[in-house]
Each structure stands twice: as structure tokens, then as C-alpha cells.
């Protein structure tokens, strides 16, 4: 707004935009919270009846097996399998909503130690699939939730092992600077993801490669990975060519200035 001589009085437009933006952000956060609460309550309430279905099916299988023909027995087994699958999905939904509700417990974290523990627990799969693991340089420290970030690495590495048909499989884990941003990556030379599917893979229950050849899965792993990155205020994106391989890039917060100063003094 300007007076009659053209002097600036007030930035009305800018104020209005900032207020509207803050309101929209608040609204979005509130509806996200409501969605998390709903997911939590719904998943929690579904557990009980599901447990009932599973235990009745188990009871039928154990005590009525002789009275059933082969088809009947097969059907009961299918009910049990599906109930187990649903139990896993509900547990994962609960896990995601607990994570959102609880937030991230951030601390100064040595990512090399986190990675070391994860790789140790995946040692069997890595050896079984003869994966050549490459870590060109030590990873920098981050200000993050070490348990969740371990989970993030575990999900990405498990996928990198799983979605790879080649005999000379390799996985590279590292960190590089892209456009002044410190970007972590997990790269594989596996089956790849078509460009039109890049956004979809982060959706809940989305699975592109459903064939048993790649092992079972629930389509929740990458939703969890994306959630962990976002709850740290970071970004995640994919670079991939079908048949050549995939790279998952993500950012994580650096240590805050206060901690860096403390380190410098020590
Ligand atoms: P899940 O592995 O349980 O199916 P995820 O959420 O971890 O679920 O992954 C979703 C889908 O994204 C997978 O089903 C698979 O099709 C695809 N995907 C994930 N990681 C990779 C990868 N490294 N290479 C190729 N495809 C992948």
C-alpha cells in the first residue's frame, strides 16, 4: 500500500500471503494429525476381531481336521494365511502412525556405526545373494533418530538385495554433495523402476514387482522410509533405469551449530 506521494506504507499483499500460508500449513498439520490418529485407532480396533478370526481358523484346523475334506482344509489354511498377512499389515500401519505421533528422537549420530549394525544383521542375505557391497567413504554424522535411520537403511538395502536378478550384484552406499546439499544414497544395479512409477513406489501398499521371484513383501517399506526422511525435514527421490539399477537419494539434517561449536571446543 502506498500513500498519495507513492511512499510505501505497508506490504499488505505480502502480509496477507504469509498469514494465509501459515493458516494453510496449520490446517495441513492438523489434518495430518487427525489422519494419524484415525489410522492408529482404526488399526488398533481391527486387531481384536482379526485375532478372533485367526484363532477360530486355528481351532478348526486343529480340532475339525478329520471331518473336513482336502478342499475344506485348504480353505482354512488360506484363511489363516490371509489373517497372518493382515496382522502384518496392521502392525506396519500401527508402526507408521506411532512414528508420526511420537516424532523423531534426534541426536548427534555416527551413521557408520548405524550402518555397521544393519549390515551385520543383513550379513546372511548379503552372502547368500553374493552381493558386492561398496562403501567408498565413511558417512558424515547426522542429527537424527538413530533407530529410525537404521530402519531406513535396512529397508533400502533389503530392497536393493531383493530387486536384483543379476549375477554380479552390487550395492553402493555413500554420501555426496549435490547443489550444495549433502545427499545420502543407496544405489544398486538391479531391475530398476520405470520413470512413471517413481512417485508410486512410496505409496502405502504399492508393489510393482509382485512375482514371488522377488520374495514376499507388503509394500510398506518405502512408505516408512519416506516418512522417516520427511519427519526429519528431509527429501527423498529416485533415479533409476529399468534393467540397469536404482538409486535412492535422501537428505538428513546435519548437526546443529550448537553441537558443532561444542565439538570444536572439546
Ligand atoms: P515391498 O518390497 O514390501 O514390496 P516397498 O515399499 O519396500 O515394498 O517397495 C515398493 C515397491 O517398489 C516394491 O514392491 C518394488 O516393486 C519397488 N522397489 C523398491 N525398491 C526397489 C529397488 N531397489 N529396485 C527396484 N524396485 C524396487
Coordinates of N, CA, C and O in Angstrom, one line a residue, residues 92-262:
X92 N 2.2 -52.9 10.6 CA 3.0 -51.9 10.0 C 2.3 -50.5 10.0 O 2.9 -49.5 10.1
X93 N 1.0 -50.6 9.8 CA 0.2 -49.3 9.9 C 0.3 -48.7 11.2 O 0.5 -47.5 11.4
X94 N 0.3 -49.5 12.3 CA 0.4 -49.0 13.6 C 1.8 -48.4 13.8 O 2.0 -47.4 14.5
X95 N 2.8 -49.1 13.2 CA 4.2 -48.6 13.4 C 4.3 -47.2 12.7 O 4.9 -46.3 13.3
X96 N 3.7 -47.1 11.5 CA 3.8 -45.8 10.8 C 3.1 -44.7 11.7 O 3.6 -43.6 11.8
X97 N 1.9 -45.0 12.2 CA 1.2 -43.9 12.9 C 1.8 -43.6 14.2 O 1.9 -42.5 14.6
X98 N 2.4 -44.6 14.9 CA 3.1 -44.4 16.1 C 4.3 -43.5 15.9 O 4.6 -42.6 16.7
X99 N 5.0 -43.7 14.7 CA 6.2 -42.9 14.4 C 5.8 -41.5 14.2 O 6.4 -40.6 14.7
X100 N 4.7 -41.3 13.5 CA 4.2 -39.9 13.2 C 3.8 -39.2 14.4 O 4.1 -38.0 14.7
X101 N 3.1 -39.9 15.3 CA 2.6 -39.3 16.5 C 3.7 -39.0 17.5 O 3.7 -38.0 18.2
X102 N 4.7 -39.9 17.5 CA 5.8 -39.8 18.5 C 6.9 -38.9 18.0 O 7.7 -38.4 18.8
X103 N 7.0 -38.6 16.7 CA 8.1 -37.8 16.2 C 9.4 -38.5 16.2 O 9.5 -39.7 16.5
X104 N 10.5 -37.8 15.9 CA 11.8 -38.4 15.8 C 12.6 -37.9 17.0 O 12.6 -36.8 17.4
X105 N 13.3 -38.9 17.7 CA 14.2 -38.6 18.8 C 15.6 -38.2 18.2 O 16.4 -39.1 18.1
X106 N 15.8 -37.0 17.9 CA 17.1 -36.6 17.2 C 18.3 -36.5 18.2 O 18.1 -36.0 19.3
X107 N 19.4 -37.0 17.7 CA 20.6 -36.8 18.5 C 21.8 -36.9 17.5 O 21.6 -37.4 16.4
X108 N 22.9 -36.4 18.0 CA 24.1 -36.5 17.1 C 24.4 -38.0 16.8 O 24.6 -38.7 17.8
X109 N 24.5 -38.4 15.6 CA 24.6 -39.8 15.3 C 25.7 -40.2 14.4 O 25.9 -39.5 13.3
X110 N 26.5 -41.2 14.7 CA 27.5 -41.7 13.9 C 26.8 -42.7 12.9 O 26.5 -43.8 13.3
X111 N 26.6 -42.3 11.7 CA 25.9 -43.1 10.7 C 26.7 -44.4 10.3 O 26.1 -45.4 9.9
X112 N 28.0 -44.3 10.5 CA 28.9 -45.5 10.2 C 28.6 -46.6 11.2 O 28.5 -47.8 10.8
X113 N 28.3 -46.3 12.4 CA 28.0 -47.3 13.4 C 26.6 -47.8 13.2 O 26.4 -49.1 13.3
X114 N 25.7 -47.0 12.8 CA 24.3 -47.4 12.5 C 24.4 -48.4 11.3 O 23.8 -49.5 11.4
X115 N 25.1 -48.0 10.3 CA 25.2 -48.8 9.1 C 25.9 -50.2 9.4 O 25.4 -51.2 8.9
X116 N 26.9 -50.1 10.2 CA 27.6 -51.3 10.6 C 26.7 -52.4 11.2 O 26.7 -53.5 10.8
X117 N 25.8 -51.9 12.1 CA 24.9 -52.8 12.8 C 23.9 -53.4 11.8 O 23.6 -54.6 11.9
X118 N 23.4 -52.5 10.9 CA 22.4 -53.0 9.9 C 23.0 -54.1 9.0 O 22.5 -55.1 8.8
X119 N 24.3 -53.8 8.6 CA 24.9 -54.7 7.6 C 25.2 -56.0 8.3 O 25.1 -57.1 7.7
X120 N 25.6 -55.9 9.6 CA 25.8 -57.2 10.3 C 24.6 -58.0 10.4 O 24.6 -59.2 10.2
X121 N 23.4 -57.4 10.6 CA 22.2 -58.2 10.7 C 21.7 -58.7 9.3 O 21.0 -59.6 9.3
X122 N 22.2 -58.0 8.3 CA 21.9 -58.5 6.9 C 22.9 -59.4 6.3 O 22.9 -59.7 5.1
X123 N 23.9 -59.7 7.1 CA 25.1 -60.4 6.6 C 24.7 -61.7 5.8 O 25.2 -62.0 4.7
X124 N 23.7 -62.4 6.4 CA 23.3 -63.7 5.8 C 22.8 -63.5 4.4 O 23.2 -64.1 3.4
X125 N 21.9 -62.5 4.2 CA 21.3 -62.3 2.9 C 22.3 -61.8 1.9 O 22.3 -62.1 0.7
X126 N 23.2 -60.9 2.4 CA 24.3 -60.4 1.5 C 25.1 -61.5 1.0 O 25.5 -61.5 -0.2
X127 N 25.5 -62.4 1.9 CA 26.4 -63.5 1.5 C 25.6 -64.5 0.6 O 26.1 -64.9 -0.5
X128 N 24.4 -64.8 1.0 CA 23.6 -65.7 0.2 C 23.4 -65.3 -1.3 O 23.4 -66.1 -2.2
X129 N 23.2 -64.0 -1.4 CA 23.0 -63.4 -2.8 C 24.3 -62.9 -3.4 O 24.3 -62.3 -4.5
X130 N 25.4 -63.2 -2.8 CA 26.7 -62.8 -3.2 C 26.8 -61.4 -3.7 O 27.2 -61.0 -4.8
X131 N 26.3 -60.5 -2.8 CA 26.3 -59.1 -3.1 C 27.6 -58.4 -2.9 O 28.2 -58.6 -1.8
X132 N 28.1 -57.7 -3.8 CA 29.4 -56.9 -3.6 C 29.0 -55.6 -3.0 O 28.4 -54.7 -3.7
X133 N 29.4 -55.4 -1.7 CA 29.0 -54.2 -1.0 C 30.1 -53.1 -1.1 O 31.2 -53.4 -0.8
X134 N 29.7 -51.9 -1.6 CA 30.7 -50.9 -1.7 C 30.3 -49.7 -0.9 O 29.2 -49.1 -1.0
X135 N 31.3 -49.3 -0.1 CA 31.1 -48.0 0.7 C 32.3 -47.2 0.5 O 33.3 -47.4 1.2
X136 N 32.3 -46.3 -0.5 CA 33.6 -45.7 -0.9 C 34.2 -44.8 0.1 O 35.4 -44.7 0.2
X137 N 33.4 -44.1 1.0 CA 33.9 -43.3 2.0 C 33.1 -43.4 3.3 O 31.9 -43.7 3.2
X138 N 33.7 -43.1 4.4 CA 32.8 -43.1 5.6 C 31.7 -42.1 5.5 O 31.9 -41.0 4.9
X139 N 30.6 -42.3 6.2 CA 29.5 -41.4 6.1 C 29.6 -40.3 7.1 O 30.2 -40.5 8.2
X140 N 29.2 -39.1 6.8 CA 29.2 -38.0 7.8 C 28.2 -38.2 8.9 O 27.3 -39.0 8.8
X141 N 28.4 -37.5 10.0 CA 27.5 -37.6 11.1 C 26.2 -36.9 10.8 O 26.2 -36.0 9.9
X142 N 25.1 -37.2 11.5 CA 23.8 -36.5 11.2 C 23.1 -36.3 12.5 O 23.4 -37.0 13.5
X143 N 22.2 -35.3 12.5 CA 21.4 -35.1 13.7 C 20.1 -35.7 13.5 O 19.2 -35.2 12.9
X144 N 20.0 -37.0 14.0 CA 18.8 -37.8 13.6 C 18.4 -38.8 14.6 O 19.2 -39.0 15.6
X145 N 17.3 -39.5 14.4 CA 16.9 -40.6 15.2 C 17.6 -41.9 14.8 O 17.3 -42.4 13.7
X146 N 18.5 -42.3 15.6 CA 19.4 -43.4 15.1 C 18.6 -44.7 14.8 O 19.0 -45.4 13.9
X147 N 17.6 -45.0 15.6 CA 16.8 -46.2 15.4 C 16.1 -46.2 14.1 O 16.1 -47.1 13.3
X148 N 15.4 -45.0 13.9 CA 14.6 -44.9 12.7 C 15.5 -44.8 11.4 O 15.2 -45.4 10.4
X149 N 16.7 -44.1 11.5 CA 17.5 -44.0 10.4 C 18.1 -45.4 10.1 O 18.3 -45.8 8.9
X150 N 18.3 -46.2 11.1 CA 18.8 -47.6 10.9 C 17.7 -48.4 10.1 O 18.0 -49.1 9.2
X151 N 16.5 -48.1 10.5 CA 15.3 -48.8 9.8 C 15.3 -48.3 8.3 O 15.0 -49.1 7.4
X152 N 15.5 -47.1 8.1 CA 15.6 -46.5 6.8 C 16.6 -47.2 5.9 O 16.3 -47.8 4.8
X153 N 17.9 -47.3 6.4 CA 18.9 -48.0 5.7 C 18.6 -49.5 5.5 O 18.8 -50.0 4.4
X154 N 18.0 -50.1 6.5 CA 17.7 -51.5 6.4 C 16.7 -51.8 5.3 O 16.9 -52.6 4.5
X155 N 15.6 -50.9 5.2 CA 14.6 -51.1 4.2 C 15.2 -50.9 2.8 O 14.9 -51.7 1.9
X156 N 16.0 -49.9 2.6 CA 16.6 -49.6 1.3 C 17.6 -50.7 0.9 O 17.6 -51.1 -0.3
X157 N 18.4 -51.2 1.8 CA 19.4 -52.2 1.5 C 18.6 -53.5 1.2 O 19.0 -54.2 0.3
X158 N 17.6 -53.9 2.0 CA 16.9 -55.1 1.8 C 16.3 -55.1 0.4 O 16.3 -56.1 -0.4
X159 N 15.7 -53.9 0.0 CA 15.1 -53.8 -1.4 C 16.2 -54.0 -2.4 O 16.0 -54.6 -3.5
X160 N 17.4 -53.3 -2.2 CA 18.5 -53.4 -3.2 C 18.9 -54.8 -3.3 O 19.4 -55.2 -4.4
X161 N 18.9 -55.6 -2.3 CA 19.3 -57.0 -2.4 C 18.1 -57.8 -3.2 O 18.4 -58.6 -4.1
X162 N 16.9 -57.5 -2.8 CA 15.7 -58.2 -3.3 C 15.5 -58.0 -4.8 O 15.3 -59.0 -5.5
X163 N 15.5 -56.8 -5.2 CA 15.0 -56.5 -6.6 C 16.3 -56.4 -7.5 O 16.6 -55.4 -8.1
X164 N 17.0 -57.6 -7.5 CA 18.2 -57.6 -8.4 C 18.3 -59.1 -8.9 O 18.5 -60.0 -8.1
X165 N 18.2 -59.2 -10.2 CA 18.3 -60.5 -10.9 C 19.8 -60.8 -11.3 O 20.0 -62.0 -11.7
X166 N 20.6 -59.9 -11.3 CA 22.0 -60.1 -11.9 C 22.8 -61.0 -11.1 O 22.6 -61.2 -9.9
X167 N 23.8 -61.6 -11.8 CA 24.7 -62.5 -11.1 C 25.8 -61.7 -10.4 O 26.3 -62.0 -9.3
X168 N 26.2 -60.5 -11.0 CA 27.2 -59.7 -10.4 C 26.5 -58.5 -9.7 O 26.7 -57.3 -10.0
X169 N 25.8 -58.9 -8.6 CA 25.0 -57.8 -7.9 C 26.0 -57.0 -7.1 O 26.9 -57.5 -6.4
X170 N 25.7 -55.7 -7.1 CA 26.4 -54.8 -6.2 C 25.5 -53.7 -5.6 O 24.5 -53.4 -6.2
X171 N 25.9 -53.2 -4.4 CA 25.2 -52.2 -3.7 C 26.2 -51.1 -3.3 O 27.2 -51.5 -2.8
X172 N 25.9 -49.9 -3.6 CA 26.9 -48.8 -3.1 C 26.1 -47.9 -2.2 O 25.0 -47.5 -2.5
X173 N 26.8 -47.6 -1.1 CA 26.1 -46.7 -0.1 C 27.1 -45.5 0.2 O 28.3 -45.8 0.4
X174 N 26.6 -44.3 0.1 CA 27.5 -43.2 0.3 C 26.8 -41.9 0.5 O 25.6 -41.8 0.8
X175 N 27.6 -40.9 0.4 CA 27.1 -39.5 0.6 C 27.8 -38.6 -0.4 O 29.1 -38.7 -0.5
X176 N 27.1 -37.7 -1.1 CA 27.8 -36.8 -2.0 C 27.2 -35.4 -1.9 O 26.1 -35.3 -1.3
X177 N 27.8 -34.4 -2.4 CA 27.2 -33.1 -2.4 C 26.6 -32.8 -3.7 O 27.3 -32.9 -4.8
X178 N 25.3 -32.5 -3.7 CA 24.6 -32.2 -5.0 C 23.9 -30.8 -4.7 O 23.1 -30.6 -3.8
X179 N 24.3 -29.8 -5.6 CA 23.8 -28.4 -5.5 C 23.9 -27.9 -4.0 O 22.9 -27.4 -3.5
X180 N 25.0 -28.1 -3.4 CA 25.3 -27.6 -2.1 C 24.6 -28.4 -1.0 O 24.7 -28.1 0.2
X181 N 23.8 -29.4 -1.4 CA 23.1 -30.2 -0.4 C 23.9 -31.5 -0.1 O 24.4 -32.1 -1.1
X182 N 23.9 -31.9 1.1 CA 24.5 -33.2 1.5 C 23.5 -34.3 1.2 O 22.5 -34.4 1.9
X183 N 23.8 -35.2 0.3 CA 22.8 -36.1 -0.1 C 23.4 -37.6 0.1 O 24.4 -37.9 -0.5
X184 N 22.6 -38.4 0.9 CA 23.0 -39.8 1.1 C 22.4 -40.6 -0.1 O 21.4 -40.2 -0.7
X185 N 23.0 -41.7 -0.4 CA 22.4 -42.6 -1.4 C 22.6 -44.0 -1.1 O 23.6 -44.4 -0.5
X186 N 21.6 -44.9 -1.6 CA 21.8 -46.3 -1.7 C 21.5 -46.7 -3.1 O 20.5 -46.4 -3.7
X187 N 22.6 -47.2 -3.8 CA 22.5 -47.5 -5.2 C 22.6 -49.0 -5.5 O 23.4 -49.7 -4.8
X188 N 21.9 -49.5 -6.5 CA 22.0 -50.9 -6.8 C 22.1 -51.1 -8.4 O 21.7 -50.1 -9.1
X189 N 22.5 -52.2 -8.8 CA 22.5 -52.5 -10.3 C 21.4 -53.5 -10.6 O 21.5 -54.4 -11.4
X190 N 20.2 -53.3 -9.9 CA 19.1 -54.3 -10.0 C 18.2 -54.0 -11.2 O 18.5 -53.4 -12.2
X191 N 16.9 -54.5 -11.0 CA 16.0 -54.5 -12.1 C 15.5 -53.1 -12.5 O 14.9 -52.9 -13.6
X192 N 15.6 -52.1 -11.6 CA 15.2 -50.8 -11.9 C 13.7 -50.5 -11.8 O 12.9 -51.4 -11.6
X193 N 13.4 -49.2 -11.9 CA 12.0 -48.8 -11.8 C 11.7 -47.8 -12.9 O 12.4 -46.9 -13.1
X194 N 10.6 -48.1 -13.6 CA 10.2 -47.2 -14.8 C 9.9 -45.8 -14.3 O 9.4 -45.6 -13.2
X195 N 10.3 -44.8 -15.0 CA 10.1 -43.4 -14.6 C 8.7 -43.1 -14.1 O 8.5 -42.4 -13.1
X196 N 7.7 -43.6 -14.8 CA 6.3 -43.3 -14.5 C 5.9 -43.9 -13.1 O 4.8 -43.6 -12.6
X197 N 6.8 -44.8 -12.6 CA 6.4 -45.5 -11.3 C 7.2 -44.9 -10.1 O 7.0 -45.3 -9.0
X198 N 8.0 -43.9 -10.4 CA 8.9 -43.4 -9.3 C 8.1 -42.8 -8.2 O 8.4 -43.1 -7.0
X199 N 7.0 -42.0 -8.4 CA 6.3 -41.5 -7.3 C 5.5 -42.5 -6.6 O 5.3 -42.5 -5.4
X200 N 5.0 -43.5 -7.4 CA 4.1 -44.5 -6.9 C 4.7 -45.4 -5.8 O 4.0 -45.9 -4.9
X201 N 6.0 -45.7 -6.0 CA 6.6 -46.7 -5.1 C 6.6 -46.3 -3.6 O 6.7 -47.1 -2.7
X202 N 6.4 -45.0 -3.3 CA 6.3 -44.5 -1.9 C 4.9 -44.7 -1.3 O 4.7 -44.5 -0.1
X203 N 3.9 -45.0 -2.2 CA 2.6 -45.1 -1.7 C 2.4 -46.3 -0.8 O 3.0 -47.4 -1.1
X204 N 1.5 -46.2 0.1 CA 1.2 -47.3 1.0 C 0.7 -48.5 0.2 O -0.2 -48.4 -0.6
X205 N 1.2 -49.7 0.5 CA 0.8 -51.0 -0.1 C 1.1 -51.1 -1.6 O 0.6 -52.0 -2.2
X206 N 1.9 -50.2 -2.1 CA 2.2 -50.3 -3.5 C 3.3 -51.2 -3.8 O 4.4 -51.2 -3.2
X207 N 3.1 -52.2 -4.7 CA 4.1 -53.1 -5.1 C 4.1 -53.2 -6.6 O 3.1 -53.5 -7.2
X208 N 5.3 -53.0 -7.2 CA 5.4 -53.0 -8.7 C 5.7 -54.4 -9.1 O 5.3 -54.9 -10.2
X209 N 6.6 -55.1 -8.4 CA 7.0 -56.4 -8.8 C 6.5 -57.5 -7.8 O 7.0 -57.8 -6.8
X210 N 5.3 -58.0 -8.2 CA 4.6 -58.8 -7.2 C 5.0 -60.3 -7.3 O 4.6 -61.1 -6.5
X211 N 5.8 -60.6 -8.4 CA 6.2 -62.0 -8.5 C 6.9 -62.6 -7.3 O 7.7 -61.9 -6.7
X212 N 6.6 -63.8 -7.0 CA 7.3 -64.4 -5.9 C 8.8 -64.5 -6.0 O 9.5 -64.6 -5.1
X213 N 9.3 -64.4 -7.3 CA 10.7 -64.4 -7.6 C 11.5 -63.4 -6.7 O 12.6 -63.6 -6.4
X214 N 10.8 -62.3 -6.3 CA 11.5 -61.2 -5.5 C 11.1 -61.3 -4.0 O 11.4 -60.4 -3.3
X215 N 10.5 -62.5 -3.7 CA 10.2 -62.7 -2.3 C 9.0 -61.9 -1.9 O 8.5 -61.0 -2.6
X216 N 8.4 -62.3 -0.7 CA 7.2 -61.6 -0.3 C 7.5 -60.2 0.2 O 8.6 -59.8 0.4
X217 N 6.4 -59.4 0.2 CA 6.6 -58.0 0.7 C 5.2 -57.5 0.9 O 4.2 -58.0 0.4
X218 N 5.1 -56.4 1.6 CA 3.8 -55.8 1.9 C 3.6 -54.4 1.2 O 2.5 -53.9 1.3
X219 N 4.6 -53.9 0.6 CA 4.5 -52.6 0.0 C 4.5 -51.5 1.0 O 3.9 -50.4 0.7
X220 N 5.1 -51.7 2.2 CA 5.0 -50.7 3.2 C 6.4 -50.1 3.5 O 6.6 -48.9 3.9
X221 N 7.5 -50.8 3.1 CA 8.9 -50.4 3.4 C 9.2 -49.0 2.9 O 9.7 -48.2 3.7
X222 N 8.9 -48.7 1.7 CA 9.3 -47.4 1.2 C 8.4 -46.3 1.7 O 8.8 -45.1 1.8
X223 N 7.2 -46.6 2.2 CA 6.3 -45.6 2.8 C 7.0 -45.2 4.1 O 7.0 -44.0 4.5
X224 N 7.5 -46.2 4.8 CA 8.2 -46.0 6.1 C 9.4 -45.1 5.9 O 9.7 -44.2 6.6
X225 N 10.2 -45.5 4.8 CA 11.4 -44.8 4.5 C 11.1 -43.3 4.2 O 11.8 -42.4 4.8
X226 N 10.1 -43.1 3.4 CA 9.8 -41.7 3.1 C 9.3 -40.9 4.3 O 9.7 -39.8 4.5
X227 N 8.5 -41.6 5.2 CA 8.0 -41.0 6.4 C 9.2 -40.6 7.3 O 9.2 -39.5 7.8
X228 N 10.2 -41.5 7.4 CA 11.3 -41.2 8.3 C 12.1 -40.0 7.8 O 12.4 -39.1 8.5
X229 N 12.3 -39.9 6.5 CA 13.0 -38.8 5.9 C 12.2 -37.5 6.1 O 12.7 -36.5 6.6
X230 N 10.9 -37.6 5.8 CA 10.1 -36.4 6.0 C 10.0 -35.9 7.4 O 10.0 -34.7 7.7
X231 N 9.9 -36.8 8.4 CA 9.8 -36.4 9.8 C 11.1 -35.8 10.3 O 11.1 -35.1 11.3
X232 N 12.2 -36.0 9.5 CA 13.5 -35.3 9.8 C 13.6 -34.0 9.0 O 14.6 -33.3 9.1
X233 N 12.5 -33.7 8.3 CA 12.6 -32.5 7.5 C 13.4 -32.6 6.2 O 13.8 -31.6 5.6
X234 N 13.6 -33.8 5.8 CA 14.5 -34.1 4.6 C 13.6 -34.4 3.3 O 12.4 -34.4 3.4
X235 N 14.3 -34.7 2.2 CA 13.7 -35.0 1.0 C 14.2 -36.4 0.5 O 15.4 -36.7 0.8
X236 N 13.4 -37.1 -0.3 CA 13.9 -38.4 -0.9 C 13.4 -38.4 -2.3 O 12.3 -38.0 -2.6
X237 N 14.3 -38.9 -3.2 CA 13.9 -39.1 -4.6 C 14.6 -40.2 -5.2 O 15.6 -40.8 -4.6
X238 N 14.1 -40.6 -6.4 CA 14.7 -41.8 -7.1 C 15.3 -41.4 -8.4 O 14.8 -40.6 -9.1
X239 N 16.4 -42.2 -8.7 CA 17.0 -42.1 -10.1 C 17.1 -43.5 -10.5 O 17.6 -44.4 -9.7
X240 N 16.5 -43.9 -11.6 CA 16.5 -45.3 -12.0 C 16.3 -45.5 -13.5 O 15.6 -44.8 -14.1
X241 N 16.9 -46.6 -13.9 CA 16.7 -47.0 -15.3 C 16.4 -48.5 -15.3 O 17.2 -49.3 -14.8
X242 N 15.2 -48.9 -15.9 CA 14.9 -50.3 -15.9 C 16.0 -51.1 -16.5 O 16.5 -50.8 -17.5
X243 N 16.3 -52.2 -15.8 CA 17.3 -53.1 -16.3 C 18.8 -52.7 -15.9 O 19.7 -53.5 -16.0
X244 N 18.9 -51.5 -15.4 CA 20.3 -51.0 -15.1 C 20.5 -50.8 -13.6 O 21.6 -51.0 -13.1
X245 N 19.5 -50.3 -12.9 CA 19.6 -50.1 -11.5 C 18.9 -48.9 -11.0 O 18.3 -48.2 -11.7
X246 N 18.9 -48.8 -9.6 CA 18.2 -47.7 -9.0 C 19.0 -47.1 -7.9 O 19.8 -47.7 -7.2
X247 N 18.9 -45.8 -7.8 CA 19.5 -45.0 -6.7 C 18.4 -44.3 -5.9 O 17.6 -43.6 -6.5
X248 N 18.4 -44.6 -4.6 CA 17.5 -43.8 -3.7 C 18.4 -42.7 -3.1 O 19.4 -43.0 -2.4
X249 N 18.0 -41.4 -3.3 CA 18.8 -40.3 -2.7 C 17.9 -39.7 -1.6 O 16.7 -39.6 -1.7
X250 N 18.6 -39.3 -0.5 CA 17.8 -38.7 0.6 C 18.7 -37.7 1.4 O 19.9 -37.9 1.4
X251 N 18.1 -36.7 2.0 CA 18.8 -35.8 2.8 C 18.5 -36.0 4.3 O 17.3 -36.5 4.6
X252 N 19.4 -35.7 5.2 CA 19.2 -35.8 6.6 C 19.8 -34.6 7.3 O 20.8 -34.1 6.8
X253 N 19.2 -34.1 8.4 CA 19.7 -32.9 9.0 C 21.2 -33.0 9.5 O 21.5 -34.1 10.0
X254 N 22.0 -32.0 9.3 CA 23.3 -32.0 9.8 C 23.2 -31.7 11.3 O 22.2 -31.2 11.7
X255 N 24.4 -31.8 12.0 CA 24.4 -31.4 13.4 C 24.1 -29.9 13.5 O 24.5 -29.2 12.6
X256 N 23.4 -29.5 14.6 CA 23.1 -28.1 14.7 C 24.4 -27.4 15.1 O 25.4 -28.0 15.6
X257 N 24.3 -26.0 15.0 CA 25.5 -25.2 15.2 C 26.1 -25.4 16.6 O 27.3 -25.5 16.8
X258 N 25.1 -25.4 17.6 CA 25.5 -25.5 19.0 C 26.4 -26.8 19.2 O 27.5 -26.7 19.8
X259 N 26.0 -27.9 18.6 CA 26.8 -29.1 18.8 C 28.1 -29.0 18.1 O 29.1 -29.5 18.6
X260 N 28.1 -28.4 16.9 CA 29.4 -28.2 16.2 C 30.4 -27.4 17.0 O 31.6 -27.7 17.1
X261 N 29.8 -26.3 17.7 CA 30.7 -25.5 18.5 C 31.2 -26.3 19.7 O 32.4 -26.1 20.0
X262 N 30.3 -27.1 20.3 CA 30.8 -27.9 21.4 C 31.9 -28.8 21.0 O 32.9 -29.0 21.7

